[in-house]
mmCIF file of C-alpha atoms in Angstrom:
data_model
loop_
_atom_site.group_PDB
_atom_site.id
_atom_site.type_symbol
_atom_site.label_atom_id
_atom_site.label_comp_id
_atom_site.label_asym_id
_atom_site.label_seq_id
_atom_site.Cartn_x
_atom_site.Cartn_y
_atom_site.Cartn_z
ATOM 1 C CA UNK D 10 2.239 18.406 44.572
ATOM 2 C CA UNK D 11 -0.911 19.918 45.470
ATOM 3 C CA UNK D 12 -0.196 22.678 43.803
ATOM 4 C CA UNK D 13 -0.075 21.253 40.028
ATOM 5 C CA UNK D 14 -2.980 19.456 41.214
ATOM 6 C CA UNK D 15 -4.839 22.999 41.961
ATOM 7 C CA UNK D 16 -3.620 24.111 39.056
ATOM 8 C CA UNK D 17 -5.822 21.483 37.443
ATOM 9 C CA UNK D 18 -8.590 21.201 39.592
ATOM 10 C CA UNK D 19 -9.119 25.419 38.470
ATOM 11 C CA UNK D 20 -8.427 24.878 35.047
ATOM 12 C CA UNK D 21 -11.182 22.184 34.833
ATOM 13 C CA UNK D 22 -13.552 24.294 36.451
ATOM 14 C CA UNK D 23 -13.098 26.797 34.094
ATOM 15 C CA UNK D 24 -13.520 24.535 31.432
ATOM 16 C CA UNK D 25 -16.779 23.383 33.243
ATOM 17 C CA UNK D 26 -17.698 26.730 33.409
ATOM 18 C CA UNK D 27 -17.177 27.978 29.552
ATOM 19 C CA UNK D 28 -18.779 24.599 28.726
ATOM 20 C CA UNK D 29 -22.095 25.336 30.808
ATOM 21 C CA UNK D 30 -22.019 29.013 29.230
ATOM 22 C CA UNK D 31 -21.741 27.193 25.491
ATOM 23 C CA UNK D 32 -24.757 25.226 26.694
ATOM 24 C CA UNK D 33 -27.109 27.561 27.740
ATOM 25 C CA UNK D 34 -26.081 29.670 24.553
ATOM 26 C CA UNK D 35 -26.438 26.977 22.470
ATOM 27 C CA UNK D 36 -29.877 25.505 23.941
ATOM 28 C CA UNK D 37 -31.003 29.178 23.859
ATOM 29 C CA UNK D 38 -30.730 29.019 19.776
ATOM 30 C CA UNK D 39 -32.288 25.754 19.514
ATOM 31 C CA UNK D 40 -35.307 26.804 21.510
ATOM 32 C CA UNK D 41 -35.716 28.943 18.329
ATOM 33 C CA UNK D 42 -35.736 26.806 15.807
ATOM 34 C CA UNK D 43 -39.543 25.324 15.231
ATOM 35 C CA UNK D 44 -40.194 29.085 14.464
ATOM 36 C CA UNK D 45 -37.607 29.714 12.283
ATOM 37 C CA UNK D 46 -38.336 26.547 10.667
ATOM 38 C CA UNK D 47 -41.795 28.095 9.700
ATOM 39 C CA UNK D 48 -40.524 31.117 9.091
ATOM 40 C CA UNK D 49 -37.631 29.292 6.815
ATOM 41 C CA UNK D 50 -40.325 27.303 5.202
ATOM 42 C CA UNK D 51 -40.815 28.207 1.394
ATOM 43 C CA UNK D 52 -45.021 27.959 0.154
ATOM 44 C CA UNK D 53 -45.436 27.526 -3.548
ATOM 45 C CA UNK D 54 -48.127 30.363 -4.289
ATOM 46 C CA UNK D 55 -48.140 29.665 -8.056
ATOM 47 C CA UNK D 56 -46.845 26.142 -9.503
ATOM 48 C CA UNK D 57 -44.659 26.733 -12.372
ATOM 49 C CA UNK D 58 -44.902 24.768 -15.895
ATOM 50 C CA UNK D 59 -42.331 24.036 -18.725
ATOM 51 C CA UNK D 60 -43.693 25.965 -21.504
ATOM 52 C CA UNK D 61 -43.802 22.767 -23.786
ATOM 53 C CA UNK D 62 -46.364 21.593 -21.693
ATOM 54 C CA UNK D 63 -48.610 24.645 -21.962
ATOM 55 C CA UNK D 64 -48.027 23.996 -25.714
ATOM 56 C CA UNK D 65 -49.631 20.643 -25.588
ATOM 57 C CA UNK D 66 -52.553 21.690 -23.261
ATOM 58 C CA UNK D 67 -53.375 24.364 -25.485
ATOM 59 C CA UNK D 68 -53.011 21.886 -28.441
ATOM 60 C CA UNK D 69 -55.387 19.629 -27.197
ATOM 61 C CA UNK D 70 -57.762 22.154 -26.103
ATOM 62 C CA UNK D 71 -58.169 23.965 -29.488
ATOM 63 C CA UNK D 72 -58.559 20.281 -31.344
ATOM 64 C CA UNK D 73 -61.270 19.569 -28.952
ATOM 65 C CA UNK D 74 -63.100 23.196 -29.590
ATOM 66 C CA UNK D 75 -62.848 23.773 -32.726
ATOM 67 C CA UNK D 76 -65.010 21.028 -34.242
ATOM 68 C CA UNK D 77 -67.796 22.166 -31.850
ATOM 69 C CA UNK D 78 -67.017 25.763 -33.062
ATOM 70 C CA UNK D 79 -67.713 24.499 -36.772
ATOM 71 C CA UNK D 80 -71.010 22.510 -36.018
ATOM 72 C CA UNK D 81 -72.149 25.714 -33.889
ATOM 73 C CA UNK D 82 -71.317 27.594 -36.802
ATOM 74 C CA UNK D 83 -72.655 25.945 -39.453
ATOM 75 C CA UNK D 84 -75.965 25.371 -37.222
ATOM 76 C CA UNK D 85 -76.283 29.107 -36.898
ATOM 77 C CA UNK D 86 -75.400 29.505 -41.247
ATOM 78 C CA UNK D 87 -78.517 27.298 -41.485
ATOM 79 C CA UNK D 88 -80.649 29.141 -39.146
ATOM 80 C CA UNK D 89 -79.855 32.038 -40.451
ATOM 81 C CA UNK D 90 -80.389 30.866 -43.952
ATOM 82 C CA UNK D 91 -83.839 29.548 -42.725
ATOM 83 C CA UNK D 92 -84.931 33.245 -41.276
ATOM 84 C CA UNK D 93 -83.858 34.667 -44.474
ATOM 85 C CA UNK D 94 -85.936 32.663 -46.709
ATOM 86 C CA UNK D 95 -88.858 32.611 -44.089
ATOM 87 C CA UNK D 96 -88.153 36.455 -44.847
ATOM 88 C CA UNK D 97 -88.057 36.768 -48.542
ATOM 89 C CA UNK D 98 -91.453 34.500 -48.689
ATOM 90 C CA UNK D 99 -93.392 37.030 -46.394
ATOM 91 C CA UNK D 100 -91.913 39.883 -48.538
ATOM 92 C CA UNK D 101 -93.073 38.240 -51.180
ATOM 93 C CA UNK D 102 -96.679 37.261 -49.928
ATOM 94 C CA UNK D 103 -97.357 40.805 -48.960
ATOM 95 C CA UNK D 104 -96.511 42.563 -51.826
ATOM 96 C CA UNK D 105 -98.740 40.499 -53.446
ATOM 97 C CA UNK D 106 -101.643 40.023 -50.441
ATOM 98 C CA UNK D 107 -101.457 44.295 -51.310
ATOM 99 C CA UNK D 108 -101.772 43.605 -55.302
ATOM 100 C CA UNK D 109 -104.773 41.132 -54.604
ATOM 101 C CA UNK D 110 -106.298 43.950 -52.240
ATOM 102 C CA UNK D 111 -105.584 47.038 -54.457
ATOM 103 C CA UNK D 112 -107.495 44.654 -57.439
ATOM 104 C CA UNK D 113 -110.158 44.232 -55.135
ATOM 105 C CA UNK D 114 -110.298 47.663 -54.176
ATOM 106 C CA UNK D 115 -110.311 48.836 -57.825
ATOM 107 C CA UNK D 116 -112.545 45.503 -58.877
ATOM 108 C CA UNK D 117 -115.009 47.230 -55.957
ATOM 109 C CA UNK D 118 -115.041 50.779 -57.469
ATOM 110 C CA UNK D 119 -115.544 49.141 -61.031
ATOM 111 C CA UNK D 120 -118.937 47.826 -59.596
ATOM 112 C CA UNK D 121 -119.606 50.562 -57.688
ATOM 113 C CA UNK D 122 -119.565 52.641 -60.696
ATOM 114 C CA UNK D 123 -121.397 50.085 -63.077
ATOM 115 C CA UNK D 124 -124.059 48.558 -60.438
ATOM 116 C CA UNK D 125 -124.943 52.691 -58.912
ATOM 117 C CA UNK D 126 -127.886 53.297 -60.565
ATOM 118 C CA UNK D 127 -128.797 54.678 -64.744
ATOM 119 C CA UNK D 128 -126.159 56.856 -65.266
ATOM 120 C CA UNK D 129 -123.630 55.164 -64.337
ATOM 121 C CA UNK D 130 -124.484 52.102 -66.867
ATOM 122 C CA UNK D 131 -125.295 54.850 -69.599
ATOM 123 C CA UNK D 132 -121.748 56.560 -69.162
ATOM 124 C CA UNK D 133 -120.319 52.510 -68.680
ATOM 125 C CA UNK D 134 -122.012 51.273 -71.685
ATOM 126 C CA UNK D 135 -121.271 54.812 -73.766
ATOM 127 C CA UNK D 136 -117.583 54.285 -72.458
ATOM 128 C CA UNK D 137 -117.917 50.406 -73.674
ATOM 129 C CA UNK D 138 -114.897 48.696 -75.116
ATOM 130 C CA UNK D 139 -112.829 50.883 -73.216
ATOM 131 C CA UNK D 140 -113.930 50.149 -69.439
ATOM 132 C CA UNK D 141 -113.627 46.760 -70.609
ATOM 133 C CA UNK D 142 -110.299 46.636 -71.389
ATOM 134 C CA UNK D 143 -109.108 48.323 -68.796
ATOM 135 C CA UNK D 144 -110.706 45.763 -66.437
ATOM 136 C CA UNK D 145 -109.083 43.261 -68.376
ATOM 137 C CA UNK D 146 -105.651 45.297 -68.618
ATOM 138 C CA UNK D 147 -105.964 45.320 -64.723
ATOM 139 C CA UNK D 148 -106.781 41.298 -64.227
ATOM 140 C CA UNK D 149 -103.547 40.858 -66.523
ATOM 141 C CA UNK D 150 -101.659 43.300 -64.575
ATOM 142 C CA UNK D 151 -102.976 41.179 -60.985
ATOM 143 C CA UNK D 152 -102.284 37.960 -63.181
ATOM 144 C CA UNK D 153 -98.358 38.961 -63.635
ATOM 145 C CA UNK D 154 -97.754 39.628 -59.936
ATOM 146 C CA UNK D 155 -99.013 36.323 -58.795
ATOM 147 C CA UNK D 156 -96.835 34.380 -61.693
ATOM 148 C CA UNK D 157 -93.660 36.583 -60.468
ATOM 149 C CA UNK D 158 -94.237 35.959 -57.316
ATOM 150 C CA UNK D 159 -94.843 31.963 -58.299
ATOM 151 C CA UNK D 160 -91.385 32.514 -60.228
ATOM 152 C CA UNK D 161 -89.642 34.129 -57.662
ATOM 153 C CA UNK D 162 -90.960 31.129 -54.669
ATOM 154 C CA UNK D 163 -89.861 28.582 -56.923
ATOM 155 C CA UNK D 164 -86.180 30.268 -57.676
ATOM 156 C CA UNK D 165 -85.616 30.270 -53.840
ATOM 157 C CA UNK D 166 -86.809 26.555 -53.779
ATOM 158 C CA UNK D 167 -84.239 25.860 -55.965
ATOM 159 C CA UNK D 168 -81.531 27.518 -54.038
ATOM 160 C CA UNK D 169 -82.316 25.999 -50.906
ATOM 161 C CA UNK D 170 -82.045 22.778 -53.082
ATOM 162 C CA UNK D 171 -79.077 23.372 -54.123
ATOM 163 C CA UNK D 172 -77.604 24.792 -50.702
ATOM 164 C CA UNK D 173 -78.685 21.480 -49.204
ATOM 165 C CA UNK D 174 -77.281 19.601 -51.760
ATOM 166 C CA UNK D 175 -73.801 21.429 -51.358
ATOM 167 C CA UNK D 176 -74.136 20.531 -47.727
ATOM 168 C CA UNK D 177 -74.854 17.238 -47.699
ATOM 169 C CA UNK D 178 -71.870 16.558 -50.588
ATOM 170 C CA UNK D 179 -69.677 18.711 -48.323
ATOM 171 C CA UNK D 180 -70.146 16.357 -45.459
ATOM 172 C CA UNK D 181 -69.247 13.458 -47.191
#
C-alpha cells in the first residue's frame, strides 16, 4: 500500500507546487494594481452640458443685458443729442459774434471816414442821403442776423421740447 499512498503524497506536492507558482503569479499582478488604478482612472477635462440647458443660461443672460443695453443706449442718444445742440448754438453764436464784429468793423471805418478831418465831412455831407442809408441798410442787415439767429435758438428749443416730451410719454 505504500505505493498508492506515494502516488498521492507526489501528486499533492505537485499540486502544492502549481498552487505556489499561481500565487506568486497572481500576487505579482496585484502588486500592480494601485498604478494601474491611476493609470485606469478617467479625469473629466471639460464637463459636458445638455444643450437645453445652455439654452436657458443664454436665455437668462440676454433678458438680464439687454435692458441695461437699452438704458446705455438711450443715455448715449441723449448725450449725443445734448453735444449736438451744444453744437448748433455755438455755430450759431459765431456766425453771428462775426456779423456783430464785421458791423463794428464797418461801423469803425464809417467814423473813421466821417470823424478824419474836412474832407472827409465835405465828401460825407456832399454824399448825404446816400451814406446814410447805407449805414442804415447795414444796421438792418446786422438786425436780420440776430432775429435769425433768435429764430433759429428758439426752433431748437422747441425740438428739444418736443424730444423730451416724446421721451417722457415713451416711458410711460
Amino acid at each position: 500500500m505504500a505505493n498508492p499512498l506515494a502516488d498521492c503524497v507526489s501528486s499533492l506536492r505537485s499540486s502544492n507546487h502549481l498552487l505556489s507558482n499561481s500565487i506568486s503569479i497572481l500576487d505579482s499582478g496585484v502588486n500592480d494594481f494601485p498604478r494601474l488604478i491611476k493609470v485606469l482612472q478617467t479625469t473629466k477635462h471639460f464637463e459636458l452640458l445638455p444643450s437645453s440647458d445652455l439654452t436657458a443660461a443664454q436665455s437668462r443672460l440676454l433678458s438680464s443685458l439687454i435692458p441695461e443695453f437699452n438704458t446705455l443706449l438711450a443715455r448715449v442718444e441723449t448725450h449725443l443729442g445734448r453735444l449736438e445742440r451744444r453744437e448748433q448754438a455755438l455755430i450759431a453764436r459765431c456766425e453771428l459774434l462775426e456779423g456783430r464784429l464785421s458791423m463794428s468793423g464797418e461801423e469803425s471805418e464809417a467814423k473813421r471816414k466821417s470823424g478824419g478831418g474836412g474832407m472827409g465831412r465835405k465828401s460825407l455831407a456832399a454824399e448825404g442821403d446816400g451814406g446814410r442809408e447805407a449805414l442804415r441798410l447795414k444796421q438792418m442787415r446786422a438786425k436780420k442776423e440776430r432775429l435769425e439767429y433768435a429764430v433759429e435758438r428758439l426752433s431748437l428749443q422747441a425740438q428739444q421740447r418736443e424730444r423730451q416730451l416724446r421721451k417722457s410719454v415713451a416711458a410711460q
